[in-house]
Amino acid sequence: MTRTMIGVDSTGAGCIKIMKNDADNPRTTPDSQRSKFLYNSKYALNASIAHIERINQISSGGSVQYNYYPAGSNASNYQKMEGSGGGESTWLFRNSAFPKCKYNMPLFDVKATRTNTGRFNQQRIQRRYSGKYYNDQGGYFFMGNWYQAPWMKNFSGSVSQWGDFPYGTYAKITTSTNDDAYNRFLSRDKRLIVWNLPGNEDPSLEAPPLAPNGSKNILLRSDKMIIAKPGYNAETANEWQVSFDSRRVPVKVIAAADIAIPAGESFYETGITLPANIALDVHFYEGSTIYYPFNPNMSNGLGADYWFSGSRIYFNSSDTMRARFMLYLDAGDPPTNGSNRVLREFTESGQDVVQFLRPGSANPPSWADIIIDTRWPCVQIIAEGYFSVAVGSPLQTVINFDASGMFPMVKYMTKHGAGSETSVGSWTESIKLPTVRQRVYSTNSNFECGDSSHCRLTQTSATFVTHRGQPGDYYNDADDPGTWRTEGADHVLGIRYYILGIPA
């Protein structure tokens, strides 16, 4: 079976360790050799998803209506609400809509599908056109992330029905199927992924492991399954002192790979029927360096779509490239009731499997019952932090780390100041999905916009490139041809980053 240790390792710490390779001894293998562990309860930071919200309800094709949830709530106390009319909906979410999320401004993501295809297409590029550009002399290239809404602080709605709230986000969806250069990112189906990690400069709430002190930090019995970090009593540990239990279920990576994909349509076989509540993080790249969220050498139409069908992940790419991805599962289904053992071992399709289950689960367990499964390694946080961004373009900030033997992937949020959206409201501060955005015209060789950023990721470093101070547009004014004007940008003020990894 998969080599698993439940007990005290060579440092004297009580822990659970599950190895990738049976040849490695879990008791003596140094914790620093991260690529050898599928699970290690001694690691201080854990990546977990608080919720995946599917946003696809458009209640009204005619007159405007407002729907508040839970039932009986109103503009002052809703958790989430929908303003709908004319085949479009704006959804607003207070933080209270995500009770498992413990941070005011969390790491989050939005996965949007194209309305007319149902395919996820944010890794494509679109050019901005406008009637204010004389002879189309203006505009910018942008990607789907730029089209999504921020997570806001001190939101004030533009109409009373939106209400006000201290923290939250919104999303817009539409039934429109316009399919042209102006509308590549129209969507009626989005997935909002909320992580239980801070997305701004707020510190992590995670408790650090302590030196061995005699505390009994592992409980495995019919009514309890608690694996606390070293030095904490499992009977009394709070959720931040726990590595794994029903309160702290690590994010499940049910498929991960780094593959070559051809131009056109191709697929990756996962081997399992894919459930609905999944989200794919993918880096499309060429060569040995990953550019996230996109290569700054942008052109209209570049990129790839992806979608799910049966047990496959399908790709449709504009060019030959590589795709590094992790497919996450949110255990949104309810837990079951039964008499399944907490520790379960079995063989499936020739693969030895070890599971740690929620006490009292049925046989077979639901996704929500499975706390640890050796088929799906725990996502490790290799490096994380926050830094402020100074004025400069291009300005580079290098973060060094060691991801030997792992698939590293980067996630980060950009911090911004006050902002507004006419039809929604205003806010005093926000965090956003990272985006690459470039002007079509410039007064010099620098075409980047002030809200644009990207990361160059290798096995040993992440280099973040920012452009604070640059304009957001430069164009020939159609109302006064020959007069070139600039527009501002929502400049990047800071970056909160996470380098995630699983054993390769």
Short mmCIF file of C-alpha atoms in Angstrom, two decimals:
data_model
loop_
_atom_site.label_atom_id
_atom_site.label_comp_id
_atom_site.label_asym_id
_atom_site.label_seq_id
_atom_site.Cartn_x
_atom_site.Cartn_y
_atom_site.Cartn_z
CA MET A 1 0.00 0.00 0.00
CA THR A 2 0.96 3.67 -0.18
CA ARG A 3 3.57 4.28 2.51
CA THR A 4 1.86 6.12 5.34
CA MET A 5 3.16 7.13 8.76
CA ILE A 6 0.91 7.94 11.71
CA GLY A 7 3.06 8.72 14.71
CA VAL A 8 6.31 10.42 15.68
CA ASP A 9 8.96 11.21 13.08
CA SER A 10 12.72 11.48 13.57
CA THR A 11 12.39 15.05 14.91
CA GLY A 12 10.05 13.92 17.69
CA ALA A 13 6.98 15.56 16.14
CA GLY A 14 3.64 13.77 16.03
CA CYS A 15 2.37 13.87 12.46
CA ILE A 16 0.85 12.11 9.50
CA LYS A 17 2.99 11.73 6.39
CA ILE A 18 2.09 10.02 3.13
CA MET A 19 4.83 9.46 0.60
CA LYS A 20 4.70 9.63 -3.17
CA ASN A 21 7.26 6.83 -3.51
CA ASP A 22 7.20 3.75 -1.28
CA ALA A 23 11.02 3.74 -1.31
CA ASP A 24 11.09 6.91 0.83
CA ASN A 25 10.89 6.54 4.59
CA PRO A 26 8.28 8.95 6.00
CA ARG A 27 9.92 8.93 9.43
CA THR A 28 13.35 10.10 8.26
CA THR A 29 12.80 11.95 4.95
CA PRO A 30 13.48 15.66 5.63
CA ASP A 31 10.40 17.87 5.47
CA SER A 32 12.32 20.20 3.16
CA GLN A 33 12.11 17.57 0.40
CA ARG A 34 8.57 18.63 -0.43
CA SER A 35 8.31 16.72 -3.69
CA LYS A 36 8.43 13.40 -1.81
CA PHE A 37 5.26 14.03 0.20
CA LEU A 38 1.67 13.65 -0.94
CA TYR A 39 0.58 14.83 2.52
CA ASN A 40 2.55 16.20 5.47
CA SER A 41 0.72 17.57 8.50
CA LYS A 42 3.82 19.50 9.63
CA TYR A 43 3.54 22.10 6.87
CA ALA A 44 2.33 25.38 8.33
CA LEU A 45 0.24 26.69 5.42
CA ASN A 46 -2.56 24.74 3.82
CA ALA A 47 -4.40 25.59 0.61
CA SER A 48 -8.14 25.09 0.82
CA ILE A 49 -11.12 26.29 -1.19
CA ALA A 50 -13.90 27.88 0.84
CA HIS A 51 -16.48 27.62 -1.94
CA ILE A 52 -17.12 27.38 -5.67
CA GLU A 53 -20.21 29.39 -6.62
CA ARG A 54 -21.73 28.76 -10.02
CA ILE A 55 -23.33 31.97 -11.33
CA ASN A 56 -25.73 31.21 -14.18
CA GLN A 57 -29.22 32.29 -13.10
CA ILE A 58 -30.81 35.08 -15.18
CA SER A 59 -34.32 35.48 -13.82
CA SER A 60 -35.79 38.13 -16.10
CA GLY A 61 -35.73 38.67 -19.85
CA GLY A 62 -38.02 41.68 -19.43
CA SER A 63 -38.59 44.17 -16.62
CA VAL A 64 -36.12 44.57 -13.78
CA GLN A 65 -36.56 42.44 -10.68
CA TYR A 66 -34.49 41.99 -7.53
CA ASN A 67 -34.07 38.66 -5.76
CA TYR A 68 -32.49 38.37 -2.31
CA TYR A 69 -31.03 35.29 -0.63
CA PRO A 70 -31.66 33.75 1.83
CA ALA A 71 -35.42 34.07 1.46
CA GLY A 72 -36.83 36.91 3.53
CA SER A 73 -33.69 39.04 3.39
CA ASN A 74 -33.50 42.48 1.80
CA ALA A 75 -31.01 45.08 0.57
CA SER A 76 -29.63 45.64 4.06
CA ASN A 77 -28.99 42.05 5.14
CA TYR A 78 -28.80 39.69 2.13
CA GLN A 79 -25.94 37.25 1.66
CA LYS A 80 -26.26 37.29 -2.11
CA MET A 81 -28.71 38.96 -4.48
CA GLU A 82 -29.61 39.22 -8.15
CA GLY A 83 -30.73 42.26 -10.09
CA SER A 84 -32.10 40.97 -13.38
CA GLY A 85 -33.77 42.41 -16.48
CA GLY A 86 -33.56 42.35 -20.25
CA GLY A 87 -31.72 39.04 -20.30
CA GLU A 88 -28.91 40.26 -18.06
CA SER A 89 -28.18 39.84 -14.36
CA THR A 90 -25.86 41.44 -11.84
CA TRP A 91 -25.12 39.24 -8.84
CA LEU A 92 -23.73 40.74 -5.64
CA PHE A 93 -22.14 38.70 -2.86
CA ARG A 94 -21.40 39.77 0.68
CA ASN A 95 -18.65 37.85 2.47
CA SER A 96 -21.38 36.20 4.53
CA ALA A 97 -22.33 34.22 1.40
CA PHE A 98 -19.15 32.19 1.98
CA PRO A 99 -19.22 31.10 5.65
CA LYS A 100 -16.10 28.93 5.30
CA CYS A 101 -14.07 31.95 4.13
CA LYS A 102 -12.27 33.54 7.08
CA TYR A 103 -10.63 36.51 5.34
CA ASN A 104 -12.09 39.92 4.50
CA MET A 105 -10.45 40.07 1.08
CA PRO A 106 -9.67 36.49 0.07
CA LEU A 107 -7.73 35.04 -2.79
CA PHE A 108 -10.35 34.39 -5.46
CA ASP A 109 -10.77 33.50 -9.09
CA VAL A 110 -13.47 33.76 -11.75
CA LYS A 111 -13.79 31.17 -14.50
CA ALA A 112 -16.07 32.46 -17.27
CA THR A 113 -17.52 30.58 -20.21
CA ARG A 114 -18.30 32.12 -23.57
CA THR A 115 -22.09 32.34 -23.94
CA ASN A 116 -22.29 30.98 -27.47
CA THR A 117 -19.96 27.99 -26.91
CA GLY A 118 -20.05 27.18 -23.18
CA ARG A 119 -16.25 27.00 -23.21
CA PHE A 120 -13.96 28.66 -20.69
CA ASN A 121 -12.16 31.35 -22.68
CA GLN A 122 -10.43 33.81 -20.33
CA GLN A 123 -7.08 32.71 -21.72
CA ARG A 124 -7.88 34.48 -24.99
CA ILE A 125 -7.09 38.01 -26.12
CA GLN A 126 -9.52 40.66 -27.38
CA ARG A 127 -8.90 44.14 -28.76
CA ARG A 128 -10.86 47.12 -27.49
CA TYR A 129 -12.48 49.22 -30.21
CA SER A 130 -14.44 52.47 -29.76
CA GLY A 131 -16.17 55.12 -31.81
CA LYS A 132 -14.00 57.69 -30.08
CA TYR A 133 -10.93 56.41 -31.97
CA TYR A 134 -10.26 58.17 -35.27
CA ASN A 135 -9.62 55.48 -37.95
CA ASP A 136 -9.34 52.90 -35.14
CA GLN A 137 -6.18 54.65 -33.92
CA GLY A 138 -6.42 53.68 -30.27
CA GLY A 139 -7.52 50.91 -27.98
CA TYR A 140 -5.78 48.08 -26.21
CA PHE A 141 -5.43 44.32 -26.12
CA PHE A 142 -6.81 42.67 -23.00
CA MET A 143 -7.63 39.23 -21.63
CA GLY A 144 -10.69 37.83 -19.89
CA ASN A 145 -9.41 38.51 -16.36
CA TRP A 146 -9.64 42.26 -17.03
CA TYR A 147 -13.36 41.80 -17.78
CA GLN A 148 -14.14 40.45 -14.30
CA ALA A 149 -15.19 42.33 -11.18
CA PRO A 150 -12.98 43.00 -8.13
CA TRP A 151 -13.35 42.02 -4.49
CA MET A 152 -14.30 45.28 -2.82
CA LYS A 153 -13.92 47.05 0.51
CA ASN A 154 -16.59 49.52 1.70
CA PHE A 155 -18.99 49.01 -1.19
CA SER A 156 -21.76 51.56 -1.74
CA GLY A 157 -24.43 50.61 -4.28
CA SER A 158 -25.37 52.97 -7.09
CA VAL A 159 -29.05 52.13 -6.43
CA SER A 160 -30.69 51.39 -3.10
CA GLN A 161 -31.49 47.80 -4.09
CA TRP A 162 -27.76 46.93 -4.17
CA GLY A 163 -27.30 48.08 -0.58
CA ASP A 164 -23.94 48.69 1.07
CA PHE A 165 -21.52 46.24 2.63
CA PRO A 166 -18.00 46.19 4.09
CA TYR A 167 -16.58 43.38 1.90
CA GLY A 168 -17.76 41.43 -1.12
CA THR A 169 -17.81 41.11 -4.88
CA TYR A 170 -20.15 41.05 -7.87
CA ALA A 171 -20.50 39.39 -11.28
CA LYS A 172 -22.37 40.25 -14.47
CA ILE A 173 -23.84 37.64 -16.81
CA THR A 174 -25.92 37.89 -19.98
CA THR A 175 -27.94 35.79 -22.41
CA SER A 176 -26.48 37.74 -25.35
CA THR A 177 -24.72 35.52 -27.89
CA ASN A 178 -23.05 38.28 -29.89
CA ASP A 179 -19.90 36.75 -31.33
CA ASP A 180 -17.54 39.33 -32.75
CA ALA A 181 -14.38 41.25 -31.93
CA TYR A 182 -16.32 43.42 -29.44
CA ASN A 183 -17.89 40.62 -27.43
CA ARG A 184 -15.45 37.77 -26.98
CA PHE A 185 -15.94 37.66 -23.21
CA LEU A 186 -19.73 37.79 -22.94
CA SER A 187 -20.81 35.06 -20.52
CA ARG A 188 -23.94 33.66 -18.92
CA ASP A 189 -22.10 31.06 -16.83
CA LYS A 190 -19.31 31.92 -14.40
CA ARG A 191 -17.70 30.07 -11.52
CA LEU A 192 -16.50 32.12 -8.57
CA ILE A 193 -13.78 30.26 -6.67
CA VAL A 194 -13.14 31.59 -3.16
CA TRP A 195 -10.00 30.37 -1.41
CA ASN A 196 -9.46 30.36 2.34
CA LEU A 197 -6.32 32.43 1.92
CA PRO A 198 -5.80 36.21 2.19
CA GLY A 199 -5.77 38.08 -1.12
CA ASN A 200 -4.34 41.35 0.20
CA GLU A 201 -1.66 42.28 2.72
CA ASP A 202 -3.51 40.75 5.69
CA PRO A 203 -1.45 38.05 7.43
CA SER A 204 -2.41 34.40 7.37
CA LEU A 205 -4.40 33.16 10.36
CA GLU A 206 -2.57 29.82 10.28
CA ALA A 207 -0.88 28.79 13.52
CA PRO A 208 2.78 27.78 13.13
CA PRO A 209 3.89 24.27 14.10
CA LEU A 210 5.41 24.14 17.59
CA ALA A 211 8.33 22.17 18.92
CA PRO A 212 7.32 18.75 20.31
CA ASN A 213 5.88 19.32 23.80
CA GLY A 214 4.08 16.09 24.63
CA SER A 215 0.69 17.20 23.28
CA LYS A 216 -1.45 14.48 21.75
CA ASN A 217 -2.01 15.99 18.33
CA ILE A 218 -3.53 13.04 16.42
CA LEU A 219 -6.96 11.53 17.08
CA LEU A 220 -8.18 8.66 14.90
CA ARG A 221 -11.27 6.94 16.23
CA SER A 222 -14.81 6.17 15.15
CA ASP A 223 -16.18 9.55 16.27
CA LYS A 224 -13.21 11.83 15.56
CA MET A 225 -10.55 12.37 12.91
CA ILE A 226 -8.35 15.30 13.91
CA ILE A 227 -4.76 15.81 12.85
CA ALA A 228 -3.41 18.89 14.59
CA LYS A 229 -0.12 20.54 13.78
CA PRO A 230 2.82 19.53 15.96
CA GLY A 231 2.61 20.97 19.47
CA TYR A 232 -1.19 21.40 19.62
CA ASN A 233 -3.68 19.23 21.49
CA ALA A 234 -6.06 17.62 19.01
CA GLU A 235 -8.92 17.67 21.55
CA THR A 236 -8.78 21.46 21.96
CA ALA A 237 -7.10 22.75 18.77
CA ASN A 238 -8.94 25.42 16.82
CA GLU A 239 -9.24 25.25 13.04
CA TRP A 240 -6.00 27.20 12.47
CA GLN A 241 -4.04 24.79 14.68
CA VAL A 242 -5.34 21.80 12.71
CA SER A 243 -3.78 20.41 9.54
CA PHE A 244 -6.54 18.03 8.49
CA ASP A 245 -10.05 17.31 9.75
CA SER A 246 -13.63 17.96 8.64
CA ARG A 247 -13.07 21.69 9.26
CA ARG A 248 -9.82 21.77 7.30
CA VAL A 249 -10.24 19.68 4.18
CA PRO A 250 -7.33 20.33 1.82
CA VAL A 251 -8.19 21.25 -1.74
CA LYS A 252 -8.52 18.11 -3.84
CA VAL A 253 -6.47 18.04 -7.04
CA ILE A 254 -8.19 15.31 -9.01
CA ALA A 255 -6.01 15.79 -12.10
CA ALA A 256 -2.73 17.57 -12.78
CA ALA A 257 -0.22 17.47 -15.61
CA ASP A 258 2.13 19.43 -17.83
CA ILE A 259 1.31 18.49 -21.42
CA ALA A 260 1.94 19.59 -25.00
CA ILE A 261 -1.20 20.65 -26.85
CA PRO A 262 -1.40 21.10 -30.61
CA ALA A 263 -3.06 23.93 -32.50
CA GLY A 264 -6.76 23.17 -32.77
CA GLU A 265 -8.73 20.73 -30.64
CA SER A 266 -7.23 18.10 -28.30
CA PHE A 267 -8.06 16.47 -24.98
CA TYR A 268 -6.57 15.11 -21.75
CA GLU A 269 -8.07 11.94 -20.25
CA THR A 270 -8.44 12.20 -16.44
CA GLY A 271 -9.70 8.65 -15.94
CA ILE A 272 -12.67 9.66 -13.77
CA THR A 273 -16.10 11.05 -14.57
CA LEU A 274 -15.76 14.74 -13.81
CA PRO A 275 -18.31 16.22 -11.38
CA ALA A 276 -19.91 19.64 -11.88
CA ASN A 277 -18.23 21.48 -9.01
CA ILE A 278 -14.71 21.69 -10.45
CA ALA A 279 -12.35 24.47 -11.50
CA LEU A 280 -9.23 24.35 -13.65
CA ASP A 281 -6.15 26.47 -13.06
CA VAL A 282 -4.07 26.36 -16.22
CA HIS A 283 -0.91 28.05 -17.45
CA PHE A 284 -0.56 28.06 -21.23
CA TYR A 285 3.04 28.68 -22.26
CA GLU A 286 5.83 28.12 -24.77
CA GLY A 287 9.45 27.21 -24.05
CA SER A 288 10.68 26.62 -20.50
CA THR A 289 9.29 29.76 -18.83
CA ILE A 290 5.66 30.16 -17.85
CA TYR A 291 4.07 33.58 -18.24
CA TYR A 292 1.02 34.11 -16.05
CA PRO A 293 -1.67 35.25 -16.56
CA PHE A 294 -0.49 35.69 -20.17
CA ASN A 295 2.59 36.22 -22.28
CA PRO A 296 3.06 39.99 -22.75
CA ASN A 297 3.62 39.42 -26.49
CA MET A 298 -0.10 39.80 -27.13
CA SER A 299 -2.10 39.63 -30.35
CA ASN A 300 -5.81 39.53 -31.05
CA GLY A 301 -7.28 36.03 -30.80
CA LEU A 302 -4.20 34.41 -29.25
CA GLY A 303 -4.74 31.80 -26.54
CA ALA A 304 -6.85 28.74 -25.84
CA ASP A 305 -10.31 27.69 -24.70
CA TYR A 306 -11.02 24.65 -22.54
CA TRP A 307 -14.08 22.70 -21.45
CA PHE A 308 -15.09 19.47 -19.70
CA SER A 309 -16.96 16.48 -21.08
CA GLY A 310 -17.27 13.10 -19.40
CA SER A 311 -13.81 12.23 -18.10
CA ARG A 312 -11.92 14.57 -20.44
CA ILE A 313 -10.55 18.09 -20.41
CA TYR A 314 -10.73 19.48 -23.95
CA PHE A 315 -8.53 22.26 -25.32
CA ASN A 316 -8.88 24.40 -28.43
CA SER A 317 -5.67 26.34 -28.98
CA SER A 318 -4.71 29.04 -31.48
CA ASP A 319 -1.13 27.73 -31.57
CA THR A 320 1.05 24.82 -30.50
CA MET A 321 1.87 25.34 -26.81
CA ARG A 322 2.07 23.62 -23.44
CA ALA A 323 -0.53 23.50 -20.69
CA ARG A 324 0.31 23.05 -17.01
CA PHE A 325 -2.82 22.58 -14.99
CA MET A 326 -4.42 21.53 -11.72
CA LEU A 327 -8.07 20.49 -11.66
CA TYR A 328 -9.65 21.31 -8.30
CA LEU A 329 -12.76 19.86 -6.73
CA ASP A 330 -15.01 21.66 -4.27
CA ALA A 331 -16.76 19.07 -2.10
CA GLY A 332 -20.09 20.82 -2.44
CA ASP A 333 -22.18 17.68 -2.03
CA PRO A 334 -23.51 16.92 1.47
CA PRO A 335 -21.74 14.48 3.79
CA THR A 336 -23.28 11.03 4.16
CA ASN A 337 -24.26 8.93 7.17
CA GLY A 338 -23.06 5.43 7.84
CA SER A 339 -20.47 3.35 9.65
CA ASN A 340 -17.45 3.66 7.37
CA ARG A 341 -14.10 3.48 9.13
CA VAL A 342 -12.07 6.68 9.47
CA LEU A 343 -9.00 5.02 7.93
CA ARG A 344 -9.78 3.13 4.74
CA GLU A 345 -7.44 1.18 2.45
CA PHE A 346 -8.36 -0.39 -0.87
CA THR A 347 -7.18 -1.01 -4.42
CA GLU A 348 -8.91 0.59 -7.40
CA SER A 349 -7.93 -0.10 -11.01
CA GLY A 350 -4.67 -1.57 -9.74
CA GLN A 351 -3.80 1.49 -7.64
CA ASP A 352 -3.36 1.25 -3.87
CA VAL A 353 -5.40 3.94 -2.12
CA VAL A 354 -5.41 5.26 1.46
CA GLN A 355 -8.32 7.43 2.59
CA PHE A 356 -8.97 9.37 5.78
CA LEU A 357 -12.72 9.93 6.09
CA ARG A 358 -15.08 12.05 8.10
CA PRO A 359 -16.35 9.96 11.03
CA GLY A 360 -19.75 8.42 10.36
CA SER A 361 -19.59 8.46 6.57
CA ALA A 362 -21.34 5.94 4.35
CA ASN A 363 -19.82 3.35 2.04
CA PRO A 364 -19.14 4.62 -0.54
CA PRO A 365 -18.38 8.07 0.89
CA SER A 366 -19.32 11.32 -0.83
CA TRP A 367 -16.69 13.81 -1.98
CA ALA A 368 -17.43 15.85 1.16
CA ASP A 369 -16.60 12.85 3.38
CA ILE A 370 -13.08 12.43 1.97
CA ILE A 371 -10.51 14.43 3.93
CA ILE A 372 -7.39 12.75 2.51
CA ASP A 373 -7.11 10.51 -0.55
CA THR A 374 -3.69 9.44 -1.80
CA ARG A 375 -4.83 9.59 -5.43
CA TRP A 376 -5.17 13.34 -5.11
CA PRO A 377 -2.17 15.04 -3.49
CA CYS A 378 -2.49 18.00 -1.19
CA VAL A 379 -1.66 21.35 -2.79
CA GLN A 380 1.43 22.67 -1.04
CA ILE A 381 2.22 26.36 -0.63
CA ILE A 382 5.88 26.59 -1.60
CA ALA A 383 6.14 30.35 -1.12
CA GLU A 384 3.76 33.21 -0.33
CA GLY A 385 3.85 36.87 0.56
CA TYR A 386 2.85 40.44 -0.22
CA PHE A 387 4.81 43.36 -1.59
CA SER A 388 3.97 46.96 -2.46
CA VAL A 389 4.46 48.15 -6.02
CA ALA A 390 6.35 51.36 -6.74
CA VAL A 391 5.95 53.59 -9.80
CA GLY A 392 7.95 52.27 -12.74
CA SER A 393 7.60 50.39 -16.01
CA PRO A 394 8.77 47.74 -16.32
CA LEU A 395 9.47 47.15 -12.62
CA GLN A 396 10.56 43.64 -11.63
CA THR A 397 10.24 41.92 -8.25
CA VAL A 398 11.92 38.52 -7.95
CA ILE A 399 10.80 35.83 -5.47
CA ASN A 400 13.17 32.86 -5.14
CA PHE A 401 12.12 29.37 -4.03
CA ASP A 402 12.93 25.70 -4.57
CA ALA A 403 10.34 23.61 -6.42
CA SER A 404 12.59 20.69 -7.28
CA GLY A 405 10.55 17.66 -8.30
CA MET A 406 7.27 19.59 -8.30
CA PHE A 407 4.83 21.25 -10.68
CA PRO A 408 4.86 24.87 -9.47
CA MET A 409 1.97 27.16 -10.35
CA VAL A 410 1.45 30.78 -9.39
CA LYS A 411 -1.68 32.51 -8.16
CA TYR A 412 -1.74 36.17 -7.25
CA MET A 413 -4.03 39.13 -6.72
CA THR A 414 -3.33 42.77 -7.51
CA LYS A 415 -4.30 45.45 -5.00
CA HIS A 416 -5.92 48.69 -6.16
CA GLY A 417 -7.28 51.90 -4.68
CA ALA A 418 -10.75 53.42 -4.82
CA GLY A 419 -12.89 52.66 -7.85
CA SER A 420 -16.41 52.48 -9.22
CA GLU A 421 -18.67 50.87 -11.81
CA THR A 422 -21.50 53.15 -12.94
CA SER A 423 -24.23 50.52 -12.92
CA VAL A 424 -23.10 48.85 -9.69
CA GLY A 425 -21.48 51.22 -7.20
CA SER A 426 -18.22 52.44 -5.69
CA TRP A 427 -15.62 51.19 -3.23
CA THR A 428 -12.60 52.47 -1.34
CA GLU A 429 -10.18 49.62 -2.09
CA SER A 430 -10.14 46.41 -4.12
CA ILE A 431 -8.21 43.35 -5.18
CA LYS A 432 -8.44 41.99 -8.71
CA LEU A 433 -7.46 39.07 -10.89
CA PRO A 434 -4.10 39.75 -12.54
CA THR A 435 -4.34 40.86 -16.14
CA VAL A 436 -2.06 41.68 -19.04
CA ARG A 437 -3.24 44.76 -20.96
CA GLN A 438 -1.38 46.63 -23.69
CA ARG A 439 -2.12 49.77 -25.66
CA VAL A 440 -2.19 49.50 -29.45
CA TYR A 441 -0.50 52.93 -29.73
CA SER A 442 2.12 54.55 -27.54
CA THR A 443 4.41 57.57 -27.48
CA ASN A 444 7.42 55.26 -27.00
CA SER A 445 8.35 51.57 -27.06
CA ASN A 446 6.40 50.83 -23.84
CA PHE A 447 2.84 49.73 -24.60
CA GLU A 448 1.89 48.30 -21.18
CA CYS A 449 -1.04 49.76 -19.23
CA GLY A 450 -0.76 50.82 -15.61
CA ASP A 451 -3.08 48.03 -14.43
CA SER A 452 -1.11 45.36 -16.33
CA SER A 453 1.14 42.81 -14.67
CA HIS A 454 2.50 39.35 -15.29
CA CYS A 455 4.71 36.73 -13.65
CA ARG A 456 7.55 34.75 -15.21
CA LEU A 457 7.61 31.40 -13.42
CA THR A 458 10.44 28.86 -13.37
CA GLN A 459 11.36 26.01 -11.01
CA THR A 460 13.39 28.39 -8.85
CA SER A 461 11.84 31.85 -9.07
CA ALA A 462 8.82 33.99 -9.81
CA THR A 463 9.49 37.39 -11.40
CA PHE A 464 6.57 39.82 -11.14
CA VAL A 465 6.57 42.62 -13.71
CA THR A 466 4.43 45.72 -13.06
CA HIS A 467 3.80 49.05 -14.81
CA ARG A 468 2.40 51.46 -12.23
CA GLY A 469 2.22 54.98 -13.66
CA GLN A 470 1.50 54.02 -17.26
CA PRO A 471 -1.77 55.20 -18.91
CA GLY A 472 -4.63 52.88 -19.81
CA ASP A 473 -5.23 54.14 -23.36
CA TYR A 474 -3.66 56.43 -25.97
CA TYR A 475 -5.80 57.37 -28.96
CA ASN A 476 -6.48 59.78 -31.82
CA ASP A 477 -9.67 61.62 -30.85
CA ALA A 478 -12.42 61.10 -33.44
CA ASP A 479 -14.02 64.39 -32.35
CA ASP A 480 -10.77 66.25 -32.96
CA PRO A 481 -8.64 64.24 -35.44
CA GLY A 482 -4.95 64.77 -34.94
CA THR A 483 -5.34 65.32 -31.21
CA TRP A 484 -3.99 62.34 -29.26
CA ARG A 485 -5.31 61.78 -25.75
CA THR A 486 -4.53 59.47 -22.84
CA GLU A 487 -6.78 57.79 -20.30
CA GLY A 488 -5.81 56.69 -16.83
CA ALA A 489 -5.58 53.17 -15.41
CA ASP A 490 -6.46 51.50 -12.12
CA HIS A 491 -2.83 51.14 -11.12
CA VAL A 492 -1.45 48.09 -9.33
CA LEU A 493 -0.47 49.15 -5.79
CA GLY A 494 0.56 45.77 -4.41
CA ILE A 495 0.65 42.03 -5.10
CA ARG A 496 -0.29 39.08 -2.88
CA TYR A 497 1.21 35.91 -4.33
CA TYR A 498 1.19 32.16 -3.75
CA ILE A 499 3.47 29.60 -5.37
CA LEU A 500 1.54 26.34 -5.28
CA GLY A 501 2.87 22.92 -6.09
CA ILE A 502 2.28 19.18 -6.09
CA PRO A 503 4.84 16.40 -6.65
CA ALA A 504 5.57 15.96 -10.35
#
